[in-house]
């Protein structure tokens, strides 16, 4: 029986009949299951598509299309750039292709000004921060990273280049997978004179963060997210430096209080926003 005829038949069936029909054979399951899911209120996924902000859009199979994506961004260098790029990665870190680093460089070279990137990976075992950095021209003014993949061998040069030479005004680093010592090394390499907003997760040691704040006195907003677990300090800081530009400070008490021991808020400080971990009595 042609699928077209079966589709016309299942459109006439009630929910219970659709459920029973979908259990008869693989062909009927393929034809009837979609109608059954719709009839009970589910929105069945479309193969190769994802829901983003409640809008169905085509999800590019990254593993097979990285080369094509590089060519696409390379073609934008002398034309109109894609100003905002959002990457959500479903990639096994152990199987990440070297071309991923080339893709990031292509995005950087295309004239992109705002990059958001996240992944489901939480492993930081591959992270290594090199001493020397190759700098790439960049127009990025906002970078939001929530993935340890940007600190893996194929992409770390891109990350360090942006943190040392891009005209960033906004920087957000979460779910990095960095150890306290790696955080200290990374922040020691940051050179962003235009930076005004900084966000890090609570795995960042407060002393390394304070050193970074002192070196970037234009920062007016600092946020410490709940991502990860609080870590110990890795170095001693004795001077209490006044951060004259800082106006807003947000984060958990476990991070804010140690930080306030090594920095001094300005007299015209405006907003302190304290967050608390959810209370789980069953864990006590």
PDB file of C-alpha atoms in Angstrom:
ATOM      1  CA  UNK A   1       0.000   0.000   0.000  1.00  0.00           C
ATOM      2  CA  UNK A   2       1.518   3.403  -0.919  1.00  0.00           C
ATOM      3  CA  UNK A   3       2.436   5.680   1.979  1.00  0.00           C
ATOM      4  CA  UNK A   4       0.265   8.415   0.513  1.00  0.00           C
ATOM      5  CA  UNK A   5      -2.848   6.245   0.902  1.00  0.00           C
ATOM      6  CA  UNK A   6      -1.853   5.196   4.430  1.00  0.00           C
ATOM      7  CA  UNK A   7      -1.426   8.857   5.402  1.00  0.00           C
ATOM      8  CA  UNK A   8      -4.945   9.633   4.234  1.00  0.00           C
ATOM      9  CA  UNK A   9      -6.248   6.698   6.293  1.00  0.00           C
ATOM     10  CA  UNK A  10      -4.425   7.575   9.525  1.00  0.00           C
ATOM     11  CA  UNK A  11      -5.700  11.152   9.299  1.00  0.00           C
ATOM     12  CA  UNK A  12      -9.182   9.744   9.917  1.00  0.00           C
ATOM     13  CA  UNK A  13      -8.289   7.629  12.966  1.00  0.00           C
ATOM     14  CA  UNK A  14      -8.704   8.467  16.655  1.00  0.00           C
ATOM     15  CA  UNK A  15      -5.855   8.472  19.174  1.00  0.00           C
ATOM     16  CA  UNK A  16      -6.358   4.899  20.432  1.00  0.00           C
ATOM     17  CA  UNK A  17      -6.489   3.521  16.884  1.00  0.00           C
ATOM     18  CA  UNK A  18      -3.319   5.397  15.957  1.00  0.00           C
ATOM     19  CA  UNK A  19      -1.521   3.949  18.964  1.00  0.00           C
ATOM     20  CA  UNK A  20      -2.565   0.392  18.108  1.00  0.00           C
ATOM     21  CA  UNK A  21      -1.722   0.836  14.440  1.00  0.00           C
ATOM     22  CA  UNK A  22       1.760   2.106  15.208  1.00  0.00           C
ATOM     23  CA  UNK A  23       2.496  -1.187  17.013  1.00  0.00           C
ATOM     24  CA  UNK A  24       1.619  -3.453  14.074  1.00  0.00           C
ATOM     25  CA  UNK A  25       4.658  -3.085  11.821  1.00  0.00           C
ATOM     26  CA  UNK A  26       7.641  -0.829  11.143  1.00  0.00           C
ATOM     27  CA  UNK A  27       5.960   0.663   8.073  1.00  0.00           C
ATOM     28  CA  UNK A  28       2.800   1.529   9.981  1.00  0.00           C
ATOM     29  CA  UNK A  29       4.854   2.819  12.896  1.00  0.00           C
ATOM     30  CA  UNK A  30       6.699   5.162  10.543  1.00  0.00           C
ATOM     31  CA  UNK A  31       3.429   6.419   9.064  1.00  0.00           C
ATOM     32  CA  UNK A  32       1.165   6.496  12.133  1.00  0.00           C
ATOM     33  CA  UNK A  33       3.519   7.437  14.986  1.00  0.00           C
ATOM     34  CA  UNK A  34       3.787  11.080  13.888  1.00  0.00           C
ATOM     35  CA  UNK A  35       0.002  11.516  13.862  1.00  0.00           C
ATOM     36  CA  UNK A  36      -0.288   9.715  17.196  1.00  0.00           C
ATOM     37  CA  UNK A  37       2.260  11.983  18.902  1.00  0.00           C
ATOM     38  CA  UNK A  38       0.505  15.059  17.540  1.00  0.00           C
ATOM     39  CA  UNK A  39      -2.869  13.774  18.746  1.00  0.00           C
ATOM     40  CA  UNK A  40      -1.618  13.439  22.344  1.00  0.00           C
ATOM     41  CA  UNK A  41      -0.044  16.894  22.380  1.00  0.00           C
ATOM     42  CA  UNK A  42       3.595  16.183  21.578  1.00  0.00           C
ATOM     43  CA  UNK A  43       5.605  18.016  18.952  1.00  0.00           C
ATOM     44  CA  UNK A  44       7.558  15.227  17.238  1.00  0.00           C
ATOM     45  CA  UNK A  45      11.076  16.232  16.145  1.00  0.00           C
ATOM     46  CA  UNK A  46      11.800  16.638  12.461  1.00  0.00           C
ATOM     47  CA  UNK A  47      14.817  14.650  11.327  1.00  0.00           C
ATOM     48  CA  UNK A  48      17.845  16.917  11.108  1.00  0.00           C
ATOM     49  CA  UNK A  49      16.062  19.865  12.719  1.00  0.00           C
ATOM     50  CA  UNK A  50      16.200  21.386  16.209  1.00  0.00           C
ATOM     51  CA  UNK A  51      14.025  23.716  18.278  1.00  0.00           C
ATOM     52  CA  UNK A  52      15.893  26.950  19.033  1.00  0.00           C
ATOM     53  CA  UNK A  53      14.016  29.592  21.022  1.00  0.00           C
ATOM     54  CA  UNK A  54      10.760  27.804  20.142  1.00  0.00           C
ATOM     55  CA  UNK A  55      11.483  28.127  16.422  1.00  0.00           C
ATOM     56  CA  UNK A  56      12.190  25.020  14.349  1.00  0.00           C
ATOM     57  CA  UNK A  57      15.403  25.436  12.386  1.00  0.00           C
ATOM     58  CA  UNK A  58      17.778  23.237  10.439  1.00  0.00           C
ATOM     59  CA  UNK A  59      20.626  21.841  12.555  1.00  0.00           C
ATOM     60  CA  UNK A  60      23.802  21.457  10.558  1.00  0.00           C
ATOM     61  CA  UNK A  61      25.518  18.054  11.001  1.00  0.00           C
ATOM     62  CA  UNK A  62      28.787  19.642  12.130  1.00  0.00           C
ATOM     63  CA  UNK A  63      30.964  16.553  11.920  1.00  0.00           C
ATOM     64  CA  UNK A  64      30.403  16.289   8.166  1.00  0.00           C
ATOM     65  CA  UNK A  65      30.122  19.998   7.346  1.00  0.00           C
ATOM     66  CA  UNK A  66      33.006  21.742   9.113  1.00  0.00           C
ATOM     67  CA  UNK A  67      34.872  22.211   5.847  1.00  0.00           C
ATOM     68  CA  UNK A  68      31.796  23.713   4.202  1.00  0.00           C
ATOM     69  CA  UNK A  69      31.308  26.053   7.155  1.00  0.00           C
ATOM     70  CA  UNK A  70      34.923  27.216   6.862  1.00  0.00           C
ATOM     71  CA  UNK A  71      34.406  27.947   3.168  1.00  0.00           C
ATOM     72  CA  UNK A  72      31.197  29.838   3.968  1.00  0.00           C
ATOM     73  CA  UNK A  73      32.818  32.138   6.544  1.00  0.00           C
ATOM     74  CA  UNK A  74      35.912  32.566   4.356  1.00  0.00           C
ATOM     75  CA  UNK A  75      33.638  33.807   1.573  1.00  0.00           C
ATOM     76  CA  UNK A  76      32.350  36.595   3.834  1.00  0.00           C
ATOM     77  CA  UNK A  77      35.682  38.330   4.314  1.00  0.00           C
ATOM     78  CA  UNK A  78      35.107  40.850   1.524  1.00  0.00           C
ATOM     79  CA  UNK A  79      31.321  41.030   1.821  1.00  0.00           C
ATOM     80  CA  UNK A  80      28.772  41.535   4.599  1.00  0.00           C
ATOM     81  CA  UNK A  81      29.782  39.671   7.770  1.00  0.00           C
ATOM     82  CA  UNK A  82      27.520  37.596   9.997  1.00  0.00           C
ATOM     83  CA  UNK A  83      27.806  39.797  13.067  1.00  0.00           C
ATOM     84  CA  UNK A  84      26.400  37.280  15.580  1.00  0.00           C
ATOM     85  CA  UNK A  85      27.397  33.614  15.497  1.00  0.00           C
ATOM     86  CA  UNK A  86      25.907  31.029  17.873  1.00  0.00           C
ATOM     87  CA  UNK A  87      27.490  27.574  18.107  1.00  0.00           C
ATOM     88  CA  UNK A  88      26.000  24.736  20.148  1.00  0.00           C
ATOM     89  CA  UNK A  89      28.280  21.748  19.839  1.00  0.00           C
ATOM     90  CA  UNK A  90      27.379  18.083  20.104  1.00  0.00           C
ATOM     91  CA  UNK A  91      30.910  16.761  19.638  1.00  0.00           C
ATOM     92  CA  UNK A  92      32.870  14.066  21.430  1.00  0.00           C
ATOM     93  CA  UNK A  93      36.006  15.888  22.677  1.00  0.00           C
ATOM     94  CA  UNK A  94      38.152  12.827  21.959  1.00  0.00           C
ATOM     95  CA  UNK A  95      36.994  12.830  18.339  1.00  0.00           C
ATOM     96  CA  UNK A  96      37.111  16.567  17.671  1.00  0.00           C
ATOM     97  CA  UNK A  97      38.555  17.310  14.259  1.00  0.00           C
ATOM     98  CA  UNK A  98      41.510  19.711  13.795  1.00  0.00           C
ATOM     99  CA  UNK A  99      39.324  21.585  11.327  1.00  0.00           C
ATOM    100  CA  UNK A 100      37.295  22.890  14.279  1.00  0.00           C
ATOM    101  CA  UNK A 101      40.142  25.296  15.016  1.00  0.00           C
ATOM    102  CA  UNK A 102      40.134  26.338  11.354  1.00  0.00           C
ATOM    103  CA  UNK A 103      36.399  27.022  11.587  1.00  0.00           C
ATOM    104  CA  UNK A 104      36.929  29.320  14.571  1.00  0.00           C
ATOM    105  CA  UNK A 105      39.651  31.186  12.700  1.00  0.00           C
ATOM    106  CA  UNK A 106      37.339  31.527   9.692  1.00  0.00           C
ATOM    107  CA  UNK A 107      34.599  32.952  11.910  1.00  0.00           C
ATOM    108  CA  UNK A 108      37.127  35.356  13.395  1.00  0.00           C
ATOM    109  CA  UNK A 109      38.380  36.418   9.976  1.00  0.00           C
ATOM    110  CA  UNK A 110      34.888  36.937   8.568  1.00  0.00           C
ATOM    111  CA  UNK A 111      34.274  40.084  10.605  1.00  0.00           C
ATOM    112  CA  UNK A 112      32.101  38.514  13.315  1.00  0.00           C
ATOM    113  CA  UNK A 113      31.636  40.832  16.313  1.00  0.00           C
ATOM    114  CA  UNK A 114      29.708  38.583  18.709  1.00  0.00           C
ATOM    115  CA  UNK A 115      30.358  34.874  19.284  1.00  0.00           C
ATOM    116  CA  UNK A 116      28.361  32.589  21.602  1.00  0.00           C
ATOM    117  CA  UNK A 117      29.470  28.979  21.971  1.00  0.00           C
ATOM    118  CA  UNK A 118      28.422  26.136  24.265  1.00  0.00           C
ATOM    119  CA  UNK A 119      28.599  22.352  24.425  1.00  0.00           C
ATOM    120  CA  UNK A 120      27.458  19.455  26.554  1.00  0.00           C
ATOM    121  CA  UNK A 121      31.011  18.328  27.226  1.00  0.00           C
ATOM    122  CA  UNK A 122      32.231  18.784  30.799  1.00  0.00           C
ATOM    123  CA  UNK A 123      35.624  17.108  30.463  1.00  0.00           C
ATOM    124  CA  UNK A 124      38.741  19.168  30.943  1.00  0.00           C
ATOM    125  CA  UNK A 125      41.295  16.393  30.626  1.00  0.00           C
ATOM    126  CA  UNK A 126      42.635  17.599  27.260  1.00  0.00           C
ATOM    127  CA  UNK A 127      43.288  21.171  28.333  1.00  0.00           C
ATOM    128  CA  UNK A 128      46.772  22.595  27.914  1.00  0.00           C
ATOM    129  CA  UNK A 129      47.595  26.312  27.762  1.00  0.00           C
ATOM    130  CA  UNK A 130      50.710  26.963  25.651  1.00  0.00           C
ATOM    131  CA  UNK A 131      53.282  29.646  26.418  1.00  0.00           C
ATOM    132  CA  UNK A 132      53.385  31.136  22.922  1.00  0.00           C
ATOM    133  CA  UNK A 133      50.326  32.455  21.123  1.00  0.00           C
ATOM    134  CA  UNK A 134      49.699  33.109  17.443  1.00  0.00           C
ATOM    135  CA  UNK A 135      47.588  36.266  17.132  1.00  0.00           C
ATOM    136  CA  UNK A 136      44.842  36.593  14.522  1.00  0.00           C
ATOM    137  CA  UNK A 137      43.129  39.815  13.409  1.00  0.00           C
ATOM    138  CA  UNK A 138      39.773  40.131  15.138  1.00  0.00           C
ATOM    139  CA  UNK A 139      36.744  42.415  15.344  1.00  0.00           C
ATOM    140  CA  UNK A 140      35.103  40.522  18.218  1.00  0.00           C
ATOM    141  CA  UNK A 141      33.597  42.800  20.850  1.00  0.00           C
ATOM    142  CA  UNK A 142      31.640  40.098  22.718  1.00  0.00           C
ATOM    143  CA  UNK A 143      32.649  36.510  23.495  1.00  0.00           C
ATOM    144  CA  UNK A 144      30.509  34.057  25.456  1.00  0.00           C
ATOM    145  CA  UNK A 145      32.114  30.629  25.934  1.00  0.00           C
ATOM    146  CA  UNK A 146      30.460  27.841  27.909  1.00  0.00           C
ATOM    147  CA  UNK A 147      32.535  24.853  26.870  1.00  0.00           C
ATOM    148  CA  UNK A 148      35.943  23.327  27.687  1.00  0.00           C
ATOM    149  CA  UNK A 149      36.399  22.606  23.961  1.00  0.00           C
ATOM    150  CA  UNK A 150      37.754  26.110  23.445  1.00  0.00           C
ATOM    151  CA  UNK A 151      40.753  25.164  25.578  1.00  0.00           C
ATOM    152  CA  UNK A 152      41.557  21.919  23.750  1.00  0.00           C
ATOM    153  CA  UNK A 153      44.627  21.656  21.460  1.00  0.00           C
ATOM    154  CA  UNK A 154      42.735  22.357  18.200  1.00  0.00           C
ATOM    155  CA  UNK A 155      41.124  25.563  19.496  1.00  0.00           C
ATOM    156  CA  UNK A 156      43.294  26.984  22.287  1.00  0.00           C
ATOM    157  CA  UNK A 157      45.264  29.217  19.883  1.00  0.00           C
ATOM    158  CA  UNK A 158      42.001  30.835  18.775  1.00  0.00           C
ATOM    159  CA  UNK A 159      40.924  31.427  22.378  1.00  0.00           C
ATOM    160  CA  UNK A 160      44.242  32.900  23.480  1.00  0.00           C
ATOM    161  CA  UNK A 161      44.423  35.103  20.396  1.00  0.00           C
ATOM    162  CA  UNK A 162      40.998  36.578  21.154  1.00  0.00           C
ATOM    163  CA  UNK A 163      41.865  37.105  24.824  1.00  0.00           C
ATOM    164  CA  UNK A 164      45.037  38.957  23.912  1.00  0.00           C
ATOM    165  CA  UNK A 165      44.220  40.987  20.812  1.00  0.00           C
ATOM    166  CA  UNK A 166      40.462  41.329  20.224  1.00  0.00           C
ATOM    167  CA  UNK A 167      38.647  44.589  21.090  1.00  0.00           C
ATOM    168  CA  UNK A 168      36.432  42.718  23.557  1.00  0.00           C
ATOM    169  CA  UNK A 169      34.073  44.727  25.725  1.00  0.00           C
ATOM    170  CA  UNK A 170      32.165  41.688  27.050  1.00  0.00           C
ATOM    171  CA  UNK A 171      33.746  38.373  28.075  1.00  0.00           C
ATOM    172  CA  UNK A 172      31.935  35.383  29.605  1.00  0.00           C
ATOM    173  CA  UNK A 173      33.787  32.182  30.496  1.00  0.00           C
ATOM    174  CA  UNK A 174      31.753  29.324  31.989  1.00  0.00           C
ATOM    175  CA  UNK A 175      32.008  25.533  32.041  1.00  0.00           C
ATOM    176  CA  UNK A 176      35.648  25.844  30.999  1.00  0.00           C
ATOM    177  CA  UNK A 177      36.951  22.690  32.660  1.00  0.00           C
ATOM    178  CA  UNK A 178      39.974  24.682  33.859  1.00  0.00           C
ATOM    179  CA  UNK A 179      41.778  23.820  37.084  1.00  0.00           C
ATOM    180  CA  UNK A 180      42.622  26.666  39.506  1.00  0.00           C
ATOM    181  CA  UNK A 181      46.206  26.766  38.226  1.00  0.00           C
ATOM    182  CA  UNK A 182      45.015  26.796  34.603  1.00  0.00           C
ATOM    183  CA  UNK A 183      42.632  29.654  35.437  1.00  0.00           C
ATOM    184  CA  UNK A 184      45.558  31.621  36.885  1.00  0.00           C
ATOM    185  CA  UNK A 185      47.700  30.990  33.797  1.00  0.00           C
ATOM    186  CA  UNK A 186      44.854  31.896  31.436  1.00  0.00           C
ATOM    187  CA  UNK A 187      43.860  35.123  33.202  1.00  0.00           C
ATOM    188  CA  UNK A 188      47.509  36.088  33.361  1.00  0.00           C
ATOM    189  CA  UNK A 189      47.545  36.077  29.551  1.00  0.00           C
ATOM    190  CA  UNK A 190      44.403  38.210  29.152  1.00  0.00           C
ATOM    191  CA  UNK A 191      45.085  41.651  27.686  1.00  0.00           C
ATOM    192  CA  UNK A 192      41.816  43.435  26.945  1.00  0.00           C
ATOM    193  CA  UNK A 193      41.974  47.210  27.522  1.00  0.00           C
ATOM    194  CA  UNK A 194      38.372  47.689  26.303  1.00  0.00           C
ATOM    195  CA  UNK A 195      36.848  45.085  28.637  1.00  0.00           C
ATOM    196  CA  UNK A 196      33.909  46.458  30.673  1.00  0.00           C
ATOM    197  CA  UNK A 197      31.906  43.311  31.499  1.00  0.00           C
ATOM    198  CA  UNK A 198      33.434  40.068  32.788  1.00  0.00           C
ATOM    199  CA  UNK A 199      31.768  36.821  33.828  1.00  0.00           C
ATOM    200  CA  UNK A 200      33.532  33.707  35.110  1.00  0.00           C
ATOM    201  CA  UNK A 201      32.270  30.595  36.852  1.00  0.00           C
ATOM    202  CA  UNK A 202      33.037  29.855  40.497  1.00  0.00           C
ATOM    203  CA  UNK A 203      35.861  27.442  39.639  1.00  0.00           C
ATOM    204  CA  UNK A 204      37.951  30.548  38.987  1.00  0.00           C
ATOM    205  CA  UNK A 205      40.159  31.211  42.070  1.00  0.00           C
ATOM    206  CA  UNK A 206      39.418  34.594  43.595  1.00  0.00           C
ATOM    207  CA  UNK A 207      43.071  35.654  43.796  1.00  0.00           C
ATOM    208  CA  UNK A 208      43.661  35.092  40.075  1.00  0.00           C
ATOM    209  CA  UNK A 209      40.395  36.910  39.387  1.00  0.00           C
ATOM    210  CA  UNK A 210      41.466  39.849  41.572  1.00  0.00           C
ATOM    211  CA  UNK A 211      44.780  40.099  39.697  1.00  0.00           C
ATOM    212  CA  UNK A 212      42.867  40.181  36.400  1.00  0.00           C
ATOM    213  CA  UNK A 213      40.516  42.894  37.708  1.00  0.00           C
ATOM    214  CA  UNK A 214      43.427  45.036  38.861  1.00  0.00           C
ATOM    215  CA  UNK A 215      45.004  44.729  35.403  1.00  0.00           C
ATOM    216  CA  UNK A 216      41.700  45.666  33.682  1.00  0.00           C
ATOM    217  CA  UNK A 217      40.475  48.707  35.535  1.00  0.00           C
ATOM    218  CA  UNK A 218      37.801  49.572  32.951  1.00  0.00           C
ATOM    219  CA  UNK A 219      35.639  46.644  34.106  1.00  0.00           C
ATOM    220  CA  UNK A 220      32.370  48.020  35.468  1.00  0.00           C
ATOM    221  CA  UNK A 221      30.400  44.767  35.844  1.00  0.00           C
ATOM    222  CA  UNK A 222      31.628  41.462  37.294  1.00  0.00           C
ATOM    223  CA  UNK A 223      29.514  38.315  37.501  1.00  0.00           C
ATOM    224  CA  UNK A 224      30.529  35.016  39.092  1.00  0.00           C
ATOM    225  CA  UNK A 225      28.188  32.226  38.011  1.00  0.00           C
ATOM    226  CA  UNK A 226      27.221  29.099  39.970  1.00  0.00           C
ATOM    227  CA  UNK A 227      28.666  26.820  37.275  1.00  0.00           C
ATOM    228  CA  UNK A 228      31.119  24.268  38.718  1.00  0.00           C
ATOM    229  CA  UNK A 229      32.429  24.060  42.282  1.00  0.00           C
ATOM    230  CA  UNK A 230      34.330  26.716  44.286  1.00  0.00           C
ATOM    231  CA  UNK A 231      38.092  26.300  44.308  1.00  0.00           C
ATOM    232  CA  UNK A 232      40.928  27.382  46.587  1.00  0.00           C
ATOM    233  CA  UNK A 233      43.296  30.266  45.883  1.00  0.00           C
ATOM    234  CA  UNK A 234      46.580  29.589  44.087  1.00  0.00           C
ATOM    235  CA  UNK A 235      48.618  32.691  44.903  1.00  0.00           C
ATOM    236  CA  UNK A 236      48.990  35.347  47.604  1.00  0.00           C
ATOM    237  CA  UNK A 237      47.709  38.889  47.049  1.00  0.00           C
ATOM    238  CA  UNK A 238      48.500  41.437  49.734  1.00  0.00           C
ATOM    239  CA  UNK A 239      47.601  44.855  48.255  1.00  0.00           C
ATOM    240  CA  UNK A 240      43.945  45.900  48.411  1.00  0.00           C
ATOM    241  CA  UNK A 241      43.448  47.789  45.174  1.00  0.00           C
ATOM    242  CA  UNK A 242      40.471  50.094  44.605  1.00  0.00           C
ATOM    243  CA  UNK A 243      38.586  49.173  41.434  1.00  0.00           C
ATOM    244  CA  UNK A 244      37.375  52.648  40.549  1.00  0.00           C
ATOM    245  CA  UNK A 245      35.256  51.596  37.518  1.00  0.00           C
ATOM    246  CA  UNK A 246      33.444  48.672  39.156  1.00  0.00           C
ATOM    247  CA  UNK A 247      29.736  49.450  39.595  1.00  0.00           C
ATOM    248  CA  UNK A 248      28.010  46.050  39.661  1.00  0.00           C
ATOM    249  CA  UNK A 249      29.080  42.817  41.348  1.00  0.00           C
ATOM    250  CA  UNK A 250      27.065  39.589  41.291  1.00  0.00           C
ATOM    251  CA  UNK A 251      27.766  36.064  42.479  1.00  0.00           C
ATOM    252  CA  UNK A 252      27.533  33.508  45.299  1.00  0.00           C
ATOM    253  CA  UNK A 253      28.693  34.439  48.802  1.00  0.00           C
ATOM    254  CA  UNK A 254      31.371  31.728  48.679  1.00  0.00           C
ATOM    255  CA  UNK A 255      33.113  33.700  45.925  1.00  0.00           C
ATOM    256  CA  UNK A 256      32.145  37.298  46.685  1.00  0.00           C
ATOM    257  CA  UNK A 257      33.373  37.375  50.311  1.00  0.00           C
ATOM    258  CA  UNK A 258      36.922  36.091  49.592  1.00  0.00           C
ATOM    259  CA  UNK A 259      37.168  38.477  46.641  1.00  0.00           C
ATOM    260  CA  UNK A 260      36.233  41.480  48.806  1.00  0.00           C
ATOM    261  CA  UNK A 261      39.202  40.680  51.058  1.00  0.00           C
ATOM    262  CA  UNK A 262      41.651  41.441  48.251  1.00  0.00           C
ATOM    263  CA  UNK A 263      39.890  44.284  46.415  1.00  0.00           C
ATOM    264  CA  UNK A 264      38.212  47.499  47.530  1.00  0.00           C
ATOM    265  CA  UNK A 265      34.947  48.734  46.033  1.00  0.00           C
ATOM    266  CA  UNK A 266      34.789  52.380  44.913  1.00  0.00           C
ATOM    267  CA  UNK A 267      32.789  54.964  46.838  1.00  0.00           C
ATOM    268  CA  UNK A 268      30.260  55.252  43.997  1.00  0.00           C
ATOM    269  CA  UNK A 269      29.661  51.480  43.762  1.00  0.00           C
ATOM    270  CA  UNK A 270      26.020  50.855  42.759  1.00  0.00           C
ATOM    271  CA  UNK A 271      24.815  47.240  42.947  1.00  0.00           C
ATOM    272  CA  UNK A 272      25.763  44.105  44.883  1.00  0.00           C
ATOM    273  CA  UNK A 273      23.738  41.059  43.853  1.00  0.00           C
ATOM    274  CA  UNK A 274      24.224  37.986  46.044  1.00  0.00           C
ATOM    275  CA  UNK A 275      23.055  34.553  44.912  1.00  0.00           C
ATOM    276  CA  UNK A 276      22.621  31.432  47.038  1.00  0.00           C
ATOM    277  CA  UNK A 277      22.784  27.767  46.190  1.00  0.00           C
ATOM    278  CA  UNK A 278      19.448  25.903  46.306  1.00  0.00           C
ATOM    279  CA  UNK A 279      18.872  24.211  49.657  1.00  0.00           C
ATOM    280  CA  UNK A 280      18.534  20.424  49.458  1.00  0.00           C
ATOM    281  CA  UNK A 281      17.664  19.099  52.952  1.00  0.00           C
ATOM    282  CA  UNK A 282      17.846  15.500  51.754  1.00  0.00           C
ATOM    283  CA  UNK A 283      21.603  15.957  51.233  1.00  0.00           C
ATOM    284  CA  UNK A 284      22.200  16.924  54.881  1.00  0.00           C
TER     285      UNK A 284
END
